Short mmCIF file of C-alpha atoms and ligand atoms in Angstrom, two decimals:
data_model
loop_
_atom_site.label_atom_id
_atom_site.label_comp_id
_atom_site.label_asym_id
_atom_site.label_seq_id
_atom_site.Cartn_x
_atom_site.Cartn_y
_atom_site.Cartn_z
CA UNK W 1 0.00 0.00 0.00
CA UNK W 2 0.96 3.55 -0.44
CA UNK W 3 0.52 5.92 2.44
CA UNK W 4 0.52 9.43 1.17
CA UNK W 5 2.48 11.86 3.26
CA UNK W 6 0.69 15.17 3.72
CA UNK W 7 2.78 17.75 1.91
CA UNK W 8 2.32 20.56 4.40
CA UNK W 9 4.58 19.37 7.23
CA UNK W 10 7.74 17.35 6.81
CA UNK W 11 8.39 14.84 9.61
CA UNK W 12 11.85 16.32 9.88
CA UNK W 13 10.28 19.65 10.82
CA UNK W 14 8.38 18.34 13.80
CA UNK W 15 11.03 16.02 15.25
CA UNK W 16 14.76 16.60 15.61
CA UNK W 17 16.50 14.69 12.85
CA UNK W 18 18.34 12.02 14.95
CA UNK W 19 15.19 11.22 16.90
CA UNK W 20 13.25 11.06 13.70
CA UNK W 21 15.72 8.70 12.11
CA UNK W 22 15.86 6.42 15.13
CA UNK W 23 12.09 6.26 15.21
CA UNK W 24 11.96 5.63 11.49
CA UNK W 25 14.16 2.59 12.08
CA UNK W 26 11.91 1.41 14.88
CA UNK W 27 8.88 1.83 12.68
CA UNK W 28 10.68 0.11 9.87
CA UNK W 29 11.46 -2.89 12.02
CA UNK W 30 7.96 -3.09 13.36
CA UNK W 31 5.72 -2.07 10.57
CA UNK W 32 7.16 -1.44 7.14
CA UNK W 33 6.98 -4.91 5.65
CA UNK W 34 3.50 -5.87 6.81
CA UNK W 35 2.14 -2.43 6.03
CA UNK W 36 3.60 -2.59 2.56
CA UNK W 37 1.84 -5.89 2.11
CA UNK W 38 -1.48 -4.70 3.45
CA UNK W 39 -4.18 -4.89 0.82
CA UNK W 40 -7.36 -2.97 0.26
CA UNK W 41 -6.63 0.29 2.00
CA UNK W 42 -6.70 2.71 -0.90
CA UNK W 43 -9.21 4.86 0.97
CA UNK W 44 -6.34 6.13 3.08
CA UNK W 45 -5.08 8.01 0.06
CA UNK W 46 -8.38 9.32 -1.13
CA UNK W 47 -10.72 10.65 1.54
CA UNK W 48 -14.31 10.71 0.31
CA UNK W 49 -14.99 13.57 -2.05
CA UNK W 50 -16.78 16.36 -0.26
CA UNK W 51 -16.03 14.64 3.00
CA UNK W 52 -19.45 15.24 4.52
CA UNK W 53 -19.81 13.06 7.57
CA UNK W 54 -23.35 12.07 6.67
CA UNK W 55 -22.33 10.84 3.21
CA UNK W 56 -19.51 8.77 4.64
CA UNK W 57 -19.46 5.14 5.59
CA UNK W 58 -17.48 2.88 7.87
CA UNK W 59 -16.28 -0.60 7.03
CA UNK W 60 -18.54 -3.15 8.77
CA UNK W 61 -15.86 -3.86 11.38
CA UNK W 62 -15.50 -0.12 12.06
CA UNK W 63 -11.79 -0.27 11.27
CA UNK W 64 -11.96 2.48 8.65
CA UNK W 65 -14.21 5.43 8.06
CA UNK W 66 -14.37 7.33 4.79
CA UNK W 67 -15.16 10.59 6.59
CA UNK W 68 -12.90 13.46 5.65
CA UNK W 69 -9.66 13.20 7.57
CA UNK W 70 -8.28 15.82 9.86
CA UNK W 71 -5.12 17.32 8.42
CA UNK W 72 -1.88 16.13 9.93
CA UNK W 73 -0.96 19.77 10.53
CA UNK W 74 -4.01 20.16 12.77
CA UNK W 75 -3.88 16.75 14.47
CA UNK W 76 -0.28 17.45 15.49
CA UNK W 77 -0.71 21.04 16.71
CA UNK W 78 -4.12 21.01 18.44
CA UNK W 79 -3.49 18.59 21.29
CA UNK W 80 -4.32 17.63 24.84
CA UNK W 81 -1.21 16.40 26.64
CA UNK W 82 -1.15 18.15 29.99
CA UNK W 83 2.34 16.89 30.81
CA UNK W 84 3.43 19.57 28.31
CA UNK W 85 0.97 22.29 29.27
CA UNK W 86 -2.77 22.77 29.25
CA UNK W 87 -3.07 24.94 26.13
CA UNK W 88 -3.92 23.25 22.84
CA UNK W 89 -0.70 24.54 21.25
CA UNK W 90 1.53 23.73 24.24
CA UNK W 91 2.26 20.07 23.48
CA UNK W 92 3.51 20.76 19.94
CA UNK W 93 5.66 23.55 21.30
CA UNK W 94 7.08 21.74 24.33
CA UNK W 95 7.12 18.01 23.59
CA UNK W 96 10.53 18.09 21.87
CA UNK W 97 12.01 17.28 25.29
CA UNK W 98 10.32 13.88 25.31
CA UNK W 99 12.72 11.07 24.38
CA UNK W 100 10.70 8.22 22.87
CA UNK W 101 13.77 6.21 21.84
CA UNK W 102 14.83 4.04 23.57
CA UNK W 103 11.63 3.23 25.44
CA UNK W 104 10.64 0.45 27.77
CA UNK W 105 7.34 -0.79 29.07
CA UNK W 106 6.92 -2.47 32.45
CA UNK W 107 4.22 -5.12 32.62
CA UNK W 108 2.88 -6.39 35.93
CA UNK W 109 -0.05 -7.92 37.74
CA UNK W 110 -2.12 -10.92 36.73
CA UNK W 111 -0.05 -12.13 33.78
CA UNK W 112 2.29 -15.02 33.06
CA UNK W 113 4.95 -12.78 31.53
CA UNK W 114 5.86 -9.79 33.67
CA UNK W 115 8.88 -7.53 33.61
CA UNK W 116 10.40 -4.60 31.81
CA UNK W 117 10.62 -4.91 28.06
CA UNK W 118 12.29 -2.81 25.38
CA UNK W 119 9.53 -1.47 23.17
CA UNK W 120 11.60 -2.36 20.15
CA UNK W 121 11.52 -6.04 21.16
CA UNK W 122 7.78 -5.93 21.81
CA UNK W 123 7.14 -4.52 18.34
CA UNK W 124 9.76 -6.42 16.35
CA UNK W 125 7.72 -9.25 14.96
CA UNK W 126 4.31 -7.63 15.01
CA UNK W 127 2.25 -6.93 11.94
CA UNK W 128 1.28 -3.30 11.59
CA UNK W 129 -2.18 -2.13 10.68
CA UNK W 130 -3.79 1.14 9.77
CA UNK W 131 -7.07 2.20 11.38
CA UNK W 132 -8.99 5.30 10.42
CA UNK W 133 -11.02 6.30 13.46
CA UNK W 134 -13.12 9.18 14.67
CA UNK W 135 -11.77 10.67 17.89
CA UNK W 136 -14.25 12.55 20.09
CA UNK W 137 -12.83 14.63 22.93
CA UNK W 138 -15.05 15.13 25.96
CA UNK W 139 -14.64 18.87 25.28
CA UNK W 140 -16.89 18.37 22.22
CA UNK W 141 -14.41 18.64 19.36
CA UNK W 142 -13.51 15.73 17.14
CA UNK W 143 -11.06 14.55 14.51
CA UNK W 144 -10.65 11.70 12.01
CA UNK W 145 -7.17 10.23 12.27
CA UNK W 146 -5.39 7.42 10.40
CA UNK W 147 -3.44 5.52 13.03
CA UNK W 148 -0.68 2.96 12.62
CA UNK W 149 -0.19 0.23 15.16
CA UNK W 150 -1.74 -3.00 16.30
CA UNK W 151 -4.88 -4.20 18.05
CA UNK W 152 -4.48 -3.74 21.80
CA UNK W 153 -5.61 -7.33 22.39
CA UNK W 154 -2.86 -8.73 20.16
CA UNK W 155 -0.30 -6.73 22.10
CA UNK W 156 -1.68 -7.65 25.54
CA UNK W 157 -2.05 -11.37 24.88
CA UNK W 158 1.71 -11.77 24.52
CA UNK W 159 1.93 -11.23 28.30
CA UNK W 160 -0.45 -14.14 28.94
CA UNK W 161 -3.00 -12.47 31.23
CA UNK W 162 -4.53 -14.89 33.75
CA UNK W 163 -8.19 -15.34 34.64
CA UNK W 164 -7.68 -12.82 37.48
CA UNK W 165 -7.03 -10.10 34.92
CA UNK W 166 -10.42 -8.35 34.90
CA UNK W 167 -9.04 -4.88 34.09
CA UNK W 168 -5.95 -3.36 32.50
CA UNK W 169 -4.26 -0.29 33.92
CA UNK W 170 -2.03 2.00 31.84
CA UNK W 171 0.38 4.62 33.17
CA UNK W 172 2.13 7.47 31.35
CA UNK W 173 5.77 8.44 31.76
CA UNK W 174 6.37 10.54 34.88
CA UNK W 175 9.68 12.33 34.24
CA UNK W 176 9.77 16.06 35.00
CA UNK W 177 13.02 16.41 33.01
CA UNK W 178 11.15 15.35 29.88
CA UNK W 179 7.73 16.74 30.77
CA UNK W 180 7.71 20.34 31.99
CA UNK W 181 3.97 20.26 32.80
CA UNK W 182 4.55 17.80 35.65
CA UNK W 183 5.69 20.75 37.76
CA UNK W 184 2.09 21.96 37.89
CA UNK W 185 -0.48 20.11 39.98
CA UNK W 186 -3.15 20.06 37.27
CA UNK W 187 -3.67 16.34 37.70
CA UNK W 188 -2.45 13.78 40.22
CA UNK W 189 0.54 12.61 38.15
CA UNK W 190 1.33 10.26 36.54
CA UNK W 191 -1.59 10.19 34.11
CA UNK W 192 -3.29 6.84 34.39
CA UNK W 193 -6.13 5.13 32.59
CA UNK W 194 -7.81 1.76 32.45
CA UNK W 195 -10.14 -0.55 30.57
CA UNK W 196 -12.17 -3.58 31.48
CA UNK W 197 -10.40 -6.62 30.01
CA UNK W 198 -13.17 -7.33 27.48
CA UNK W 199 -13.00 -3.72 26.29
CA UNK W 200 -9.23 -4.02 25.95
CA UNK W 201 -9.60 -7.23 23.93
CA UNK W 202 -12.25 -5.75 21.60
CA UNK W 203 -10.95 -5.60 18.01
CA UNK W 204 -11.49 -1.82 17.84
CA UNK W 205 -9.22 -1.08 20.82
CA UNK W 206 -5.88 -0.08 19.34
CA UNK W 207 -2.32 0.75 20.34
CA UNK W 208 -0.83 3.33 18.03
CA UNK W 209 2.86 3.85 17.29
CA UNK W 210 2.24 6.09 14.30
CA UNK W 211 -0.26 8.21 12.45
CA UNK W 212 -0.57 9.50 8.89
CA UNK W 213 2.02 6.93 7.77
CA UNK W 214 4.77 8.15 10.07
CA UNK W 215 5.91 7.70 13.67
CA UNK W 216 3.75 9.36 16.31
CA UNK W 217 4.79 12.95 16.93
CA UNK W 218 5.81 13.40 20.57
CA UNK W 219 2.79 15.60 21.22
CA UNK W 220 0.47 12.82 20.06
CA UNK W 221 1.86 10.37 22.61
CA UNK W 222 5.05 8.86 21.20
CA UNK W 223 6.11 6.17 21.15
CA UNK W 224 3.02 4.26 22.24
CA UNK W 225 -0.52 5.47 22.94
CA UNK W 226 -3.93 3.97 23.39
CA UNK W 227 -6.79 4.63 20.96
CA UNK W 228 -10.31 3.64 22.04
CA UNK W 229 -12.55 5.19 19.39
CA UNK W 230 -15.92 4.65 21.11
CA UNK W 231 -14.82 6.43 24.29
CA UNK W 232 -14.00 10.04 25.03
CA UNK W 233 -10.48 11.03 24.03
CA UNK W 234 -9.10 11.17 27.57
CA UNK W 235 -9.17 7.36 27.68
CA UNK W 236 -6.47 7.43 24.95
CA UNK W 237 -3.52 7.59 27.31
CA UNK W 238 -0.23 8.70 25.78
CA UNK W 239 3.44 7.73 26.13
CA UNK W 240 2.67 4.54 28.07
CA UNK W 241 5.41 3.13 30.33
CA UNK W 242 3.46 0.73 32.51
CA UNK W 243 0.73 -1.84 31.92
CA UNK W 244 -0.82 -3.80 34.76
CA UNK W 245 -3.43 -6.53 34.73
CA UNK W 246 -5.65 -6.08 37.78
CA UNK W 247 -8.54 -7.74 39.53
CA UNK W 248 -10.10 -4.44 40.65
CA UNK W 249 -11.15 -1.44 38.59
CA UNK W 250 -8.08 0.78 38.35
CA UNK W 251 -8.22 4.47 39.27
CA UNK W 252 -8.15 6.89 36.33
CA UNK W 253 -6.71 10.41 36.37
CA UNK W 254 -9.75 12.35 35.21
CA UNK W 255 -12.10 10.40 37.42
CA UNK W 256 -9.90 11.09 40.46
CA UNK W 257 -9.71 14.76 39.51
CA UNK W 258 -13.45 15.34 38.89
CA UNK W 259 -15.50 12.21 39.66
CA UNK W 260 -18.78 13.98 38.92
CA UNK W 261 -17.62 14.90 35.43
CA UNK W 262 -15.56 11.95 34.22
CA UNK W 263 -16.40 8.30 34.72
CA UNK W 264 -14.34 5.16 34.27
CA UNK W 265 -16.28 3.96 31.22
CA UNK W 266 -16.50 7.33 29.46
CA UNK W 267 -18.36 5.90 26.47
CA UNK W 268 -19.35 8.63 24.05
CA UNK W 269 -23.01 9.33 24.78
CA UNK W 270 -24.84 12.31 23.27
CA UNK W 271 -27.75 11.73 25.68
CA UNK W 272 -25.69 12.34 28.80
CA UNK W 273 -24.56 15.95 29.14
CA UNK W 274 -21.35 16.86 30.85
CA UNK W 275 -22.34 18.82 33.99
CA UNK W 276 -21.08 21.99 32.28
CA UNK W 277 -21.96 21.47 28.59
CA UNK W 278 -24.04 19.38 26.20
CA UNK W 279 -22.56 16.33 24.50
CA UNK W 280 -25.24 16.23 21.81
CA UNK W 281 -23.02 17.65 19.09
CA UNK W 282 -19.37 18.23 18.33
CA UNK W 283 -17.13 20.54 16.35
CA UNK W 284 -15.35 18.49 13.68
CA UNK W 285 -11.79 19.43 12.86
CA UNK W 286 -11.39 18.43 9.23
CA UNK W 287 -10.42 19.68 5.83
CA UNK W 288 -8.37 22.61 4.77
CA UNK W 289 -8.60 26.33 4.57
CA UNK W 290 -8.11 28.72 7.43
CA UNK W 291 -10.89 27.32 9.55
CA UNK W 292 -9.71 24.53 11.74
CA UNK W 293 -13.29 23.66 12.67
CA UNK W 294 -15.22 22.34 9.68
CA UNK W 295 -18.57 22.64 11.41
CA UNK W 296 -20.85 21.19 14.06
CA UNK W 297 -22.23 17.69 13.60
CA UNK W 298 -24.39 15.47 15.80
CA UNK W 299 -22.55 13.19 18.20
CA UNK W 300 -23.48 9.55 17.88
CA UNK W 301 -23.84 6.93 20.63
CA UNK W 302 -20.49 5.22 21.17
CA UNK W 303 -19.08 7.75 18.68
CA UNK W 304 -20.67 5.82 15.81
CA UNK W 305 -19.28 2.42 16.91
CA UNK W 306 -22.45 1.18 18.67
CA UNK W 307 -22.90 -1.69 16.25
CA UNK W 308 -19.52 -3.08 17.22
CA UNK W 309 -19.31 -2.30 20.93
CA UNK W 310 -22.81 -1.94 22.40
CA UNK W 311 -22.93 -5.67 23.32
CA UNK W 312 -20.04 -5.07 25.74
CA UNK W 313 -22.43 -3.02 27.89
CA UNK W 314 -25.59 -5.13 27.70
CA UNK W 315 -27.58 -4.68 30.90
CA UNK W 316 -25.55 -1.71 32.10
CA UNK W 317 -27.25 1.61 32.82
CA UNK W 318 -25.16 3.85 30.58
CA UNK W 319 -26.48 6.97 32.32
CA UNK W 320 -25.31 5.75 35.70
CA UNK W 321 -22.10 4.16 34.45
CA UNK W 322 -20.94 7.11 32.44
N1 LIG B 401 -0.72 11.19 29.28
C1 LIG B 401 -1.75 11.87 28.76
N2 LIG B 401 -2.55 11.25 27.87
C2 LIG B 401 -3.60 11.93 27.33
C3 LIG B 401 -3.89 13.26 27.72
C4 LIG B 401 -3.01 13.88 28.66
O1 LIG B 401 -3.18 15.05 29.05
N3 LIG B 401 -1.96 13.16 29.15
N4 LIG B 401 -5.00 13.91 27.18
C5 LIG B 401 -6.08 13.05 26.69
C6 LIG B 401 -7.13 13.78 25.97
S1 LIG B 401 -8.20 14.70 26.93
C7 LIG B 401 -7.33 13.65 24.63
S2 LIG B 401 -8.66 14.37 23.86
C8 LIG B 401 -6.34 12.94 23.78
C9 LIG B 401 -5.84 13.88 22.73
O2 LIG B 401 -5.02 13.20 21.80
P1 LIG B 401 -4.33 14.01 20.62
O3 LIG B 401 -3.67 15.22 21.22
O4 LIG B 401 -3.34 13.07 20.02
O5 LIG B 401 -5.41 14.38 19.66
O6 LIG B 401 -5.24 12.44 24.53
C10 LIG B 401 -5.55 11.92 25.80
N5 LIG B 401 -4.38 11.30 26.39
MO1 LIG B 402 -10.05 15.07 25.61
#
């Protein structure tokens, strides 16, 4: 397949050259061959003409939407990554201090294989995939992003979780030398998130190492970040250093910070308003021109992935378990 590189920003402009080259090698080892062999993904090169969300379709598995994609230039400069500041432009400006190579991930808890692993080794023999997902932030803006990576379940199963593994906990890097925002008590650092094990094993749950055919920019969560397209964006924890299989529901940063506003499940639900704003619609960031917001569109239950994921929540009161 051919992944077209957006012409407006060169990867070498957003990442210092040596870091970029090292990451390119990592990506090459992990992803180049399988991605080159991947068939049937021409849509990545040609977003639907007009790009109107209502004219667009998803593949039946939800793996790819034909909705107009957010430009790389916007997806990599309008970010939430509080470890680098709370302004939308702060992460792109400050995340150059993050060192995503080399990187290791520590795995613990209810699993047969625990320990600290070099990310390079964990990715070496994995097939890469591209997923084109909607991303809906709880702040009511949204993007469409082509991710590169692997299903979360595929990645997690290599650690042989036991039957006691009912949840998975993820933790972000906690290094003030690399993350200037950690000096400010905005959240109870490190950032942490979690999923129920069946959510984590769902085919739509994804671990990204790249986007738009290139390694993840630091500000988007290099070198490894979670993507859970049917949940609000804050579940998509960035720059993961620790994964733990647990018996109990793990604490999550935003829930600890404002339990009335942010729940553990955080499934996108237009019918349940945030205490301070409606979730019924969203501002889509897509297309070109000077306007970064393409317009307001209705928000869909489970962010448009209800067909795939609603069975995970059968019998649950989605208003109570927000
Ligand atoms: N470690 C960490 N992960 C994080 C955040 C953060 O502040 N720190 N912000 C979250 C929020 S609120 C959103 S909407 C997405 C934004 O991802 P993007 O900047 O790549 O679009 O990252 C999520 N992951
Ligand atoms: Mo968000």
